[in-house]
PDB file of C-alpha atoms in Angstrom:
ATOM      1  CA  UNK A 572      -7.703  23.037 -22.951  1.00 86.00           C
ATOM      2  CA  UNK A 573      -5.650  20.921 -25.261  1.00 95.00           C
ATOM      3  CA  UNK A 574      -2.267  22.191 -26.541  1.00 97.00           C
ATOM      4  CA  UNK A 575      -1.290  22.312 -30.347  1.00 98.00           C
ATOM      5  CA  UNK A 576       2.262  22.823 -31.833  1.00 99.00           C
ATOM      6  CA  UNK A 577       2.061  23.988 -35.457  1.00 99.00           C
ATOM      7  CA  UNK A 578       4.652  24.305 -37.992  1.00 98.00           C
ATOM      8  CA  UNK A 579       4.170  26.555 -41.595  1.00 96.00           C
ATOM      9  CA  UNK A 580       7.420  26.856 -43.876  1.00 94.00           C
ATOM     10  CA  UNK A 581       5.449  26.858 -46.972  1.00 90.00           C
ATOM     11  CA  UNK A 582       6.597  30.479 -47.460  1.00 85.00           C
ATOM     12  CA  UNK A 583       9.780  32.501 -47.432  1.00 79.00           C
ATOM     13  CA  UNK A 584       8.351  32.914 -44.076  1.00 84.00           C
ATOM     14  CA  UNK A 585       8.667  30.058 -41.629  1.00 91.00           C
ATOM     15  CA  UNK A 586       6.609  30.303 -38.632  1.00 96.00           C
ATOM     16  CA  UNK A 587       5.825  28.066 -35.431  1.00 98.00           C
ATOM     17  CA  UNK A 588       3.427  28.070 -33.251  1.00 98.00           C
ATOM     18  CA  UNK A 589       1.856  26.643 -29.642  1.00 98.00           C
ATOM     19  CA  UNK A 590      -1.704  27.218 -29.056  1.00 98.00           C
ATOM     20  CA  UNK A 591      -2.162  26.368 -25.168  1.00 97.00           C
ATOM     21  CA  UNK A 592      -5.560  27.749 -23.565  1.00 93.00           C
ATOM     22  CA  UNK A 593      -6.303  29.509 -26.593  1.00 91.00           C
ATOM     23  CA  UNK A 594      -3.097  31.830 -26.301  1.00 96.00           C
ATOM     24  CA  UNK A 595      -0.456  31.913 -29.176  1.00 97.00           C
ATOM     25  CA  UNK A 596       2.798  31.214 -28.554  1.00 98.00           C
ATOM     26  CA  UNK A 597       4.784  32.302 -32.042  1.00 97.00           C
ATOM     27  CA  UNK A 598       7.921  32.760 -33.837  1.00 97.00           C
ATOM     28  CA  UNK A 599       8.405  33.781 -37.473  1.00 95.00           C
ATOM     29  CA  UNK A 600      11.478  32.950 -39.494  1.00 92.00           C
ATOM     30  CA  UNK A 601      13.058  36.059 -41.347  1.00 78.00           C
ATOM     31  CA  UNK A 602      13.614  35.950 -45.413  1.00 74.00           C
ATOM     32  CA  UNK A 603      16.905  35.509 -45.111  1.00 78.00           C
ATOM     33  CA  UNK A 604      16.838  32.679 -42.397  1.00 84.00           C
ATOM     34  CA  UNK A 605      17.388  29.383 -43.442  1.00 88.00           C
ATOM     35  CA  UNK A 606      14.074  27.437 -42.047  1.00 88.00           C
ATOM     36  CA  UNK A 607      15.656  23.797 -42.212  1.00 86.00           C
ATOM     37  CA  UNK A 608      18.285  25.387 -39.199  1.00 91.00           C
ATOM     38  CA  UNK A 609      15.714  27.735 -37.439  1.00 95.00           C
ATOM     39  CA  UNK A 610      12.479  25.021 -37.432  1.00 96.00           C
ATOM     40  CA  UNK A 611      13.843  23.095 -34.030  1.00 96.00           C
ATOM     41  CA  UNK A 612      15.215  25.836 -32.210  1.00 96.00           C
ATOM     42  CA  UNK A 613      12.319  27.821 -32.949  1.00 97.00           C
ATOM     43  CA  UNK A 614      10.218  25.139 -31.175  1.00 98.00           C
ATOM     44  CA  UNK A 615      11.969  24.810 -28.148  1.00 98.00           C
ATOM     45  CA  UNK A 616      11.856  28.301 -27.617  1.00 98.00           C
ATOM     46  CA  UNK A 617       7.632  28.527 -27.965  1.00 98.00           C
ATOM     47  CA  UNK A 618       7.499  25.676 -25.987  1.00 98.00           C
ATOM     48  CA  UNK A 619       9.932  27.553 -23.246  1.00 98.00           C
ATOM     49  CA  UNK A 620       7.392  30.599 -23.914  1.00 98.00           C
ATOM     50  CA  UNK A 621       4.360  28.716 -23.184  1.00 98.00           C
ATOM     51  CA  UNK A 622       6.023  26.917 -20.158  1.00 97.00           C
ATOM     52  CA  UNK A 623       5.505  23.053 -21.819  1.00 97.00           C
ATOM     53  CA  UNK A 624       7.308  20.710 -22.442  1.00 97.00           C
ATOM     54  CA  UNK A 625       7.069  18.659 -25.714  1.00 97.00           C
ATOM     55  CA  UNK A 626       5.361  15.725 -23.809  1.00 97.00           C
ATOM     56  CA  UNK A 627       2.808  17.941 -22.463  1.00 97.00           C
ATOM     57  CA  UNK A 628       1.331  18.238 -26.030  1.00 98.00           C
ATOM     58  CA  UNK A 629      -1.674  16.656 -27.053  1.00 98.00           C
ATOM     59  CA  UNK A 630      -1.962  17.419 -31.028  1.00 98.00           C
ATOM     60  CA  UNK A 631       1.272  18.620 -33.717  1.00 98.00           C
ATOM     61  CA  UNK A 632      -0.155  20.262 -36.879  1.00 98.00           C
ATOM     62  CA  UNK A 633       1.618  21.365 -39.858  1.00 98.00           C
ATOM     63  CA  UNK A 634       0.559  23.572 -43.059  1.00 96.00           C
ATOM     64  CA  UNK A 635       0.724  20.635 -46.242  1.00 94.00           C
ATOM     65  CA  UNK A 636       1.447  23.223 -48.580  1.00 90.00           C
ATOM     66  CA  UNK A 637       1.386  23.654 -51.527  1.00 90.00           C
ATOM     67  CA  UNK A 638       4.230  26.190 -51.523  1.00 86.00           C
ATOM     68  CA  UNK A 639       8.076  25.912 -51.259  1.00 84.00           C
ATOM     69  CA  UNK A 640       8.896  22.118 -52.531  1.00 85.00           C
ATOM     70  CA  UNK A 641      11.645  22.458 -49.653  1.00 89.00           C
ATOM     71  CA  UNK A 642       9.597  24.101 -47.170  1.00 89.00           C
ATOM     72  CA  UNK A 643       6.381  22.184 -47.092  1.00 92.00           C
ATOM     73  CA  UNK A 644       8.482  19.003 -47.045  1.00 93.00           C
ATOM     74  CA  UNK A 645      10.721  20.179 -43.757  1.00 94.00           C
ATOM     75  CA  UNK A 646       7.168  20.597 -42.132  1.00 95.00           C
ATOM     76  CA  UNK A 647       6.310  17.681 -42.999  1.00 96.00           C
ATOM     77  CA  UNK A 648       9.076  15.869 -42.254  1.00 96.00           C
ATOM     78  CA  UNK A 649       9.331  17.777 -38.608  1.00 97.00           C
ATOM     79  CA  UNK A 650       6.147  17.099 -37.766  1.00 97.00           C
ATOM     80  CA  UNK A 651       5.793  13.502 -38.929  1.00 96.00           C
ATOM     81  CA  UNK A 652       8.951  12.613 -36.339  1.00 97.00           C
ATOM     82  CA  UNK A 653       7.568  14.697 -33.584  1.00 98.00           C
ATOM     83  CA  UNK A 654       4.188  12.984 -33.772  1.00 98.00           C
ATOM     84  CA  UNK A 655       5.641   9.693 -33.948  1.00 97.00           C
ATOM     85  CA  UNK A 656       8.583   9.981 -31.245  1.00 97.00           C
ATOM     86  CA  UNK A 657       5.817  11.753 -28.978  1.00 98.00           C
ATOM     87  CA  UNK A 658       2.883   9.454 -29.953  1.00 97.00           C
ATOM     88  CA  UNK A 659       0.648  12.360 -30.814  1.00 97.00           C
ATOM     89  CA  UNK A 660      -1.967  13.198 -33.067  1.00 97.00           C
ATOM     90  CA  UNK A 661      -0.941  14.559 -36.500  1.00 98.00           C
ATOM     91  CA  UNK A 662      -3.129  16.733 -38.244  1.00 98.00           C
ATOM     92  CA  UNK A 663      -2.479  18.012 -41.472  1.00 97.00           C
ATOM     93  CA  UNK A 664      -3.929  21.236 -42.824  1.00 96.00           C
ATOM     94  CA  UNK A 665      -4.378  22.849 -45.998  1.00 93.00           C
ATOM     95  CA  UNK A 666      -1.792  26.253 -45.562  1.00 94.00           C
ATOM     96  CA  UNK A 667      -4.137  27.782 -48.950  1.00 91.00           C
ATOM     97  CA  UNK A 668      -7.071  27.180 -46.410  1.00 91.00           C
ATOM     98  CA  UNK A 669      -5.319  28.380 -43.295  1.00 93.00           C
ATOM     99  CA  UNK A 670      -3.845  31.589 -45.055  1.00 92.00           C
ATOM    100  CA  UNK A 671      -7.884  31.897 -45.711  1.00 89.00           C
ATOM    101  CA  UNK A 672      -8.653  31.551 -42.541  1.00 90.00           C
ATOM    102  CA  UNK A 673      -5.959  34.358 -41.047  1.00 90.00           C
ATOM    103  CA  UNK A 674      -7.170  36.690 -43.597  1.00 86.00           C
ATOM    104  CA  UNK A 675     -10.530  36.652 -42.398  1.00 83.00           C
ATOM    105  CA  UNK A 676      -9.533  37.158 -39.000  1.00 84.00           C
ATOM    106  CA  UNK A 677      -7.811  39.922 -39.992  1.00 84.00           C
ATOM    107  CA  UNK A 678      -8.703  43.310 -38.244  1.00 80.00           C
ATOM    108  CA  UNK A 679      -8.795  45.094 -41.274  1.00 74.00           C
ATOM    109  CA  UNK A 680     -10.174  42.258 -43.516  1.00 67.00           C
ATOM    110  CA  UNK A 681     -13.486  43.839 -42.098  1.00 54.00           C
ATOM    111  CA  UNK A 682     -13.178  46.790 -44.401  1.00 49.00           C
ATOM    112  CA  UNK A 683     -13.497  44.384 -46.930  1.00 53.00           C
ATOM    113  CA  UNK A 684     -15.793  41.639 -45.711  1.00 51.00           C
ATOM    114  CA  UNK A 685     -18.535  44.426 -45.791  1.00 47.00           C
ATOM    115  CA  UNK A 686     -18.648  44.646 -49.197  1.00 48.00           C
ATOM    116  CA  UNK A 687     -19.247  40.639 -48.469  1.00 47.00           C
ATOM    117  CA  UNK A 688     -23.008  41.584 -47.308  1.00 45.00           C
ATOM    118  CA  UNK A 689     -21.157  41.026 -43.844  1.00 47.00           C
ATOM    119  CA  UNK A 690     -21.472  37.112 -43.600  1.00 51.00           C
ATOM    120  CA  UNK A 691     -20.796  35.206 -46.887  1.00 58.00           C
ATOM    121  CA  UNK A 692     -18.577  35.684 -49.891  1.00 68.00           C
ATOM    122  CA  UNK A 693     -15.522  33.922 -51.339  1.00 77.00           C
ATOM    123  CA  UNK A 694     -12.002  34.555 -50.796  1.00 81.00           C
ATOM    124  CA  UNK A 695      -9.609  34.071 -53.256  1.00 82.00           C
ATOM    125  CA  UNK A 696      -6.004  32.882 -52.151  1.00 87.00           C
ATOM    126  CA  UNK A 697      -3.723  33.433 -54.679  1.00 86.00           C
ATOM    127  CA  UNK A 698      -0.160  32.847 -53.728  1.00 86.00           C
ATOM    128  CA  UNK A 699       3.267  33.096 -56.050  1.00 82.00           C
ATOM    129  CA  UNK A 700       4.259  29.613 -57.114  1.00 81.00           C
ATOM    130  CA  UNK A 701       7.305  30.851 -58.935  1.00 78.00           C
ATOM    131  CA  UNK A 702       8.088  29.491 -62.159  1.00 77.00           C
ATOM    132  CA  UNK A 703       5.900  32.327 -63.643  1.00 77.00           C
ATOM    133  CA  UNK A 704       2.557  30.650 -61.685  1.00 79.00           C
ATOM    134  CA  UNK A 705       0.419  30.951 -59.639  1.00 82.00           C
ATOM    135  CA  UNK A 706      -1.858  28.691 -57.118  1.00 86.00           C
ATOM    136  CA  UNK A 707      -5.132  29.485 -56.623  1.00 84.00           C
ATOM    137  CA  UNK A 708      -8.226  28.262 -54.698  1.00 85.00           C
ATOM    138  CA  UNK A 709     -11.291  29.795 -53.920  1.00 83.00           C
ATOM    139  CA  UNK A 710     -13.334  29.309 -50.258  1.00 83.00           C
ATOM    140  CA  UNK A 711     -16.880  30.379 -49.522  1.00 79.00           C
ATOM    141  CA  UNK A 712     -17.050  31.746 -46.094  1.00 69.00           C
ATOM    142  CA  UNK A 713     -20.339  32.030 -43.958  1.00 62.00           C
ATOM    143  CA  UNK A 714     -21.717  31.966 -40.302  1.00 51.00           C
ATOM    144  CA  UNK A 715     -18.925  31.984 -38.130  1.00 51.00           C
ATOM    145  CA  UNK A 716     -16.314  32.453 -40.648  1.00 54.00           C
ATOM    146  CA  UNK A 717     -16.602  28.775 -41.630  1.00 64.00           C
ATOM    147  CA  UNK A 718     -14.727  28.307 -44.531  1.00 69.00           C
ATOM    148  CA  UNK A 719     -15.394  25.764 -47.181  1.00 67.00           C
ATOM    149  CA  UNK A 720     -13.362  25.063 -50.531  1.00 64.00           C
ATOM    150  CA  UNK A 721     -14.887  25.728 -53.843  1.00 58.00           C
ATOM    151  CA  UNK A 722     -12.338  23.848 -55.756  1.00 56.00           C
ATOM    152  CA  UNK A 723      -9.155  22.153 -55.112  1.00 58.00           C
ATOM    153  CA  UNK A 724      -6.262  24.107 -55.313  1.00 58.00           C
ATOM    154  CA  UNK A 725      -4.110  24.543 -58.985  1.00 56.00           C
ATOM    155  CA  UNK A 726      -1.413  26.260 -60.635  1.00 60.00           C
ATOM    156  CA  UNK A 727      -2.074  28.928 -63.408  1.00 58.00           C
ATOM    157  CA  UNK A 728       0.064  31.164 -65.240  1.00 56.00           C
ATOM    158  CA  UNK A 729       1.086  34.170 -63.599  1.00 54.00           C
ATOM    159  CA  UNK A 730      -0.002  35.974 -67.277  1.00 51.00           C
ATOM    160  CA  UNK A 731      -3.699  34.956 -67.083  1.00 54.00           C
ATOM    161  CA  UNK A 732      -6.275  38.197 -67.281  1.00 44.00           C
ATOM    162  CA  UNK A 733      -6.370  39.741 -64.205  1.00 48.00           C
ATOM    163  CA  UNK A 734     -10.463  40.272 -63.878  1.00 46.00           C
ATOM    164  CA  UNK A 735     -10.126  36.327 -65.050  1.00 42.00           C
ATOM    165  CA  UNK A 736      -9.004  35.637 -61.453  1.00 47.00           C
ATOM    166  CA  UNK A 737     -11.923  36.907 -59.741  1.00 47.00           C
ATOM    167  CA  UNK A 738     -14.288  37.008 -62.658  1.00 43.00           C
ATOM    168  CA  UNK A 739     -18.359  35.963 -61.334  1.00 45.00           C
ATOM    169  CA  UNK A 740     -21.929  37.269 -61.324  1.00 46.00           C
ATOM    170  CA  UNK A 741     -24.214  37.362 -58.352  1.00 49.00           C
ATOM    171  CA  UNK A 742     -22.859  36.292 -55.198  1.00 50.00           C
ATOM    172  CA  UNK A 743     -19.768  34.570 -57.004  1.00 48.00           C
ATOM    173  CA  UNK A 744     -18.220  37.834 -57.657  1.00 50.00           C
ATOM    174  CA  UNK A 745     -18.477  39.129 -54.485  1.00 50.00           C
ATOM    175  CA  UNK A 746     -15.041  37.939 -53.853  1.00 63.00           C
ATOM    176  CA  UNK A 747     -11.830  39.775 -52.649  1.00 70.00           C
ATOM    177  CA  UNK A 748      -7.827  38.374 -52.279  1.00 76.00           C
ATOM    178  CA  UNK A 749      -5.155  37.691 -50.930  1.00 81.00           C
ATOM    179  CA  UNK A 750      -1.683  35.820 -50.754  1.00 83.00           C
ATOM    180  CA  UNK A 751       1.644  36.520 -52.313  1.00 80.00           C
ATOM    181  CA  UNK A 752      -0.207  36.732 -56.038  1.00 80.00           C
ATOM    182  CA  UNK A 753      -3.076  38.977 -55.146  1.00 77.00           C
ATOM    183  CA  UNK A 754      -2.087  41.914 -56.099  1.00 70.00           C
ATOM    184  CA  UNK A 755      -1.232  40.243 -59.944  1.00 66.00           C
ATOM    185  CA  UNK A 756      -4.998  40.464 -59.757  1.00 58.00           C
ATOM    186  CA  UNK A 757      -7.385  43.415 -59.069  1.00 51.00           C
ATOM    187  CA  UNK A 758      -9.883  42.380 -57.167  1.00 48.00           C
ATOM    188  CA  UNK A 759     -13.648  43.687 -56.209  1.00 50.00           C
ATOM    189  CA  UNK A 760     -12.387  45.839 -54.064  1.00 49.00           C
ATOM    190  CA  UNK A 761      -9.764  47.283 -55.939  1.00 53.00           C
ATOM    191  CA  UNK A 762      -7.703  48.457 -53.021  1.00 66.00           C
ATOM    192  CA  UNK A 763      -3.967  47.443 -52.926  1.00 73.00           C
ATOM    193  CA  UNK A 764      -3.377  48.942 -49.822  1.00 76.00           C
ATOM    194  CA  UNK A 765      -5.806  47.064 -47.962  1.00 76.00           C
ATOM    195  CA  UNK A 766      -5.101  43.441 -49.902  1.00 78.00           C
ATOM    196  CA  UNK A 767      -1.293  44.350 -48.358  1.00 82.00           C
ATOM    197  CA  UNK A 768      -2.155  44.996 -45.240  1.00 83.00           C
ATOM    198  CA  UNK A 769      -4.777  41.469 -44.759  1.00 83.00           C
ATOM    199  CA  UNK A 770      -2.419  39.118 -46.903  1.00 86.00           C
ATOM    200  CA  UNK A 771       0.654  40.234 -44.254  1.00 88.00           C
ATOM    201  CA  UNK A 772      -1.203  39.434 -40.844  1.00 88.00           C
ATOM    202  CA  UNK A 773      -2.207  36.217 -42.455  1.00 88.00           C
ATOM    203  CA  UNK A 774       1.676  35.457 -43.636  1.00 89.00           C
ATOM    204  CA  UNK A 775       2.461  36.491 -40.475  1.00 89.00           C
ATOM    205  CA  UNK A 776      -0.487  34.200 -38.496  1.00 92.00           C
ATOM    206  CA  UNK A 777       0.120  31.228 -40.459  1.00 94.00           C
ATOM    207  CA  UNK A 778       1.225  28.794 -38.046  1.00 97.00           C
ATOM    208  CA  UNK A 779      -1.291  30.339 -35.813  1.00 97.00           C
ATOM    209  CA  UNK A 780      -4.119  29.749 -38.184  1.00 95.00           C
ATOM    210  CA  UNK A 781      -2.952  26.184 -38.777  1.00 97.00           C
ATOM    211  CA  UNK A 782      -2.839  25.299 -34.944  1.00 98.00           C
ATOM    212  CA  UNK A 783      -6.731  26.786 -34.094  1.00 96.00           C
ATOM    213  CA  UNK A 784      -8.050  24.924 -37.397  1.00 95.00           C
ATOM    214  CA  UNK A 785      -6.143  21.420 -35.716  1.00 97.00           C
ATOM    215  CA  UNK A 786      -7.857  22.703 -32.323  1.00 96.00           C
ATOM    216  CA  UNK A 787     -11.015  22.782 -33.786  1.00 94.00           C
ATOM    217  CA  UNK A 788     -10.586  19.410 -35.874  1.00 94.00           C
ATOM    218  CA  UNK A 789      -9.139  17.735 -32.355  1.00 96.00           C
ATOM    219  CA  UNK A 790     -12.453  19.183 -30.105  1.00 94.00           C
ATOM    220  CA  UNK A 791     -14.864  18.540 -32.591  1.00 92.00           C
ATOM    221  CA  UNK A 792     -13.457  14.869 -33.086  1.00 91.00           C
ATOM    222  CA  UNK A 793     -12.162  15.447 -36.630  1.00 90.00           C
ATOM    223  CA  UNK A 794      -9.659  12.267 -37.744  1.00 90.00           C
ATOM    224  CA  UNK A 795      -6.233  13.090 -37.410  1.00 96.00           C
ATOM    225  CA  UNK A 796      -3.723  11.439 -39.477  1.00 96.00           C
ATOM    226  CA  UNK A 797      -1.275   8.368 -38.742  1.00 96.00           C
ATOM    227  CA  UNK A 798       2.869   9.831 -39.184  1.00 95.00           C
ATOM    228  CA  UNK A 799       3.360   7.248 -42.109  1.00 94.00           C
ATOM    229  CA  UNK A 800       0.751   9.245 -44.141  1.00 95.00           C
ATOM    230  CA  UNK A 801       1.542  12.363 -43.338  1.00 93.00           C
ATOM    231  CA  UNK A 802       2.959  13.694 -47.016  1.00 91.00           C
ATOM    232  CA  UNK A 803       3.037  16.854 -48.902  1.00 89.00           C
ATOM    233  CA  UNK A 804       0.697  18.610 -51.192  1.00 87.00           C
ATOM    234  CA  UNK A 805       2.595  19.326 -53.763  1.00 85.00           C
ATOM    235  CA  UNK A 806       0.183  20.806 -56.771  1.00 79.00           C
ATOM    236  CA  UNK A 807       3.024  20.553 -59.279  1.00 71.00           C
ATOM    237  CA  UNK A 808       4.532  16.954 -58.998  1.00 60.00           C
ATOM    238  CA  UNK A 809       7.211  17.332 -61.791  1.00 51.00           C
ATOM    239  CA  UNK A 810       8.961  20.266 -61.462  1.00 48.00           C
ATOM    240  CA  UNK A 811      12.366  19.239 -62.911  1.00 41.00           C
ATOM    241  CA  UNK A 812      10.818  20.490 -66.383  1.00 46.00           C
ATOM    242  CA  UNK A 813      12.048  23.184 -68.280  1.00 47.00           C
ATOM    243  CA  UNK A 814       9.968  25.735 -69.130  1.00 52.00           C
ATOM    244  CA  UNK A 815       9.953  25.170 -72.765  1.00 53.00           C
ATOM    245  CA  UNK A 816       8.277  21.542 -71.724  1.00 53.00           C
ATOM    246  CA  UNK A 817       5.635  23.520 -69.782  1.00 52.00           C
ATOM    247  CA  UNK A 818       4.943  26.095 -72.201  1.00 59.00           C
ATOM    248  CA  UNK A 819       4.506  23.251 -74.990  1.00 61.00           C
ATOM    249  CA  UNK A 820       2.508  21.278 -72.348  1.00 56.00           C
ATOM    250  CA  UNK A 821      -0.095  24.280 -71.430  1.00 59.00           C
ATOM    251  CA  UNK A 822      -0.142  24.495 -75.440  1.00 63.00           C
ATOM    252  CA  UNK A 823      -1.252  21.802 -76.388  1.00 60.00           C
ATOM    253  CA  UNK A 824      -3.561  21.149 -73.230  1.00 55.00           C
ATOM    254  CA  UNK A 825      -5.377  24.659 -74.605  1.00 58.00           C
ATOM    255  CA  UNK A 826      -5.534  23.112 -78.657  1.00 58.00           C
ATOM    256  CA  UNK A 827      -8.846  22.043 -79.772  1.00 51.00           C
ATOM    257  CA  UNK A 828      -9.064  18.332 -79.910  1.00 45.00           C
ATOM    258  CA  UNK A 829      -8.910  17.398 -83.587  1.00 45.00           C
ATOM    259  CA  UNK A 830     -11.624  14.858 -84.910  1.00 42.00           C
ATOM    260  CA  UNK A 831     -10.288  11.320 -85.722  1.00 41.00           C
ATOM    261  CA  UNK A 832     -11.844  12.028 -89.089  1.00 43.00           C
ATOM    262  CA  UNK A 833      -9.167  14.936 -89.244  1.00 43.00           C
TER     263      UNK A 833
END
């Protein structure tokens, strides 16, 4: 079975992880760690776990972010050289997609899914961008867990409406979530406890997540990516702005248009 080293310092915390015969080899970063000094010895020492050595490797995979500017770049960064020096596959994964797909493997995100009618729903990740925002997306989930995105991932203000987040009739508001932002937001199943308890084991399963989605793209023949293109997924692509610039930006984006006979 192919082997898959994964990197995710999107967050405040960094994780690592080798997937080899389906078993997870993983370290997480703590808060106060910082990832830019922890990332390489951290890999050596899942590597030494799962008894492989970096050449042995037959796929890297790191989380694109968005997230920490600094964090999703050192992923990027790591992983682009390590794919390159090694000759490997890249594969770069959404980490709103991957936290998705660790909260659904969750074993208490069952609680929940059953208010999902068991096999289909949405799942809200909703993750603290700082700068009083917040990134969303939104991913339908269905036989087999399969996840698929509704919409590409943005940044909203952390003030919107709560009930805004999650707001839906039908099907669409059978939705529940997750992420460093979810409890800003009540959701369906208006249980914080439970949102805690899901949104840490898929924090903590990050780089796990993001190494079985690469598996999955590598045995089902999914196109990795070449190391020149691996890059970032930013969201926000200016953020040297004040806030006063992107309060009187969001402003004027929300003003009616005037007429040009006006």
């Amino acid at each position: 079975m192919p082997s898959v080293l994964a990197i995710e310092t999107s967050s405040v915390i960094g994780s690592v992880c080798l997937l080899r015969d389906y078993e997870a080899f993983t370290e997480n970063a703590l808060e106060d760690v910082k990832l830019s000094t922890w990332l390489l010895p951290a890999i050596d020492r899942v590597l030494q776990a799962g008894g492989i050595e970096k050449s042995e490797l037959h796929a890297i995979a790191f989380g694109n972010g968005p997230g920490s500017f600094t964090g999703v770049r050192t992923a990027c960064s790591t992983a682009q050289a390590l794919a390159y020096a090694l000759k490997k596959p890249l594969y770069s994964i959404d980490s709103m997609q991957a936290f998705a797909f660790g909260a659904i493997h969750a074993p208490t995100a069952i609680s929940a899914k059953s208010s999902l009618n068991g096999d289909k729903g949405f799942i809200e990740v909703i993750l603290d961008a700082r700068m009083n925002e917040l990134y969303r997306q939104r991913f339908s989930f269905a036989a087999r867990n399969k996840l698929s995105a509704k919409h590409s991932t943005f940044a909203i203000t952390a003030m919107a409406p709560p009930r805004l987040l999650l707001a839906g009739t039908g099907d669409a508001s059978l939705s529940f979530a997750v992420g460093s932002g979810a409890l800003m937001s009540a959701g369906p199943t208006d249980d914080a406890e439970l949102i805690q308890q899901i949104t840490e084991y898929a924090e903590m399963h990050w780089a796990e997540s993001i190494a079985k989605m690469a598996l999955e793209s590598l045995l089902e023949g999914g196109e990795s990516i070449a190391p020149v293109d691996a890059c970032p997924n930013y969201v926000r692509n200016n953020v040297a702005k004040t806030e006063l610039e992107r309060a009187t930006e969001a402003q004027l984006r929300a003003r009616p248009l005037q007429s040009a006979a006006a």
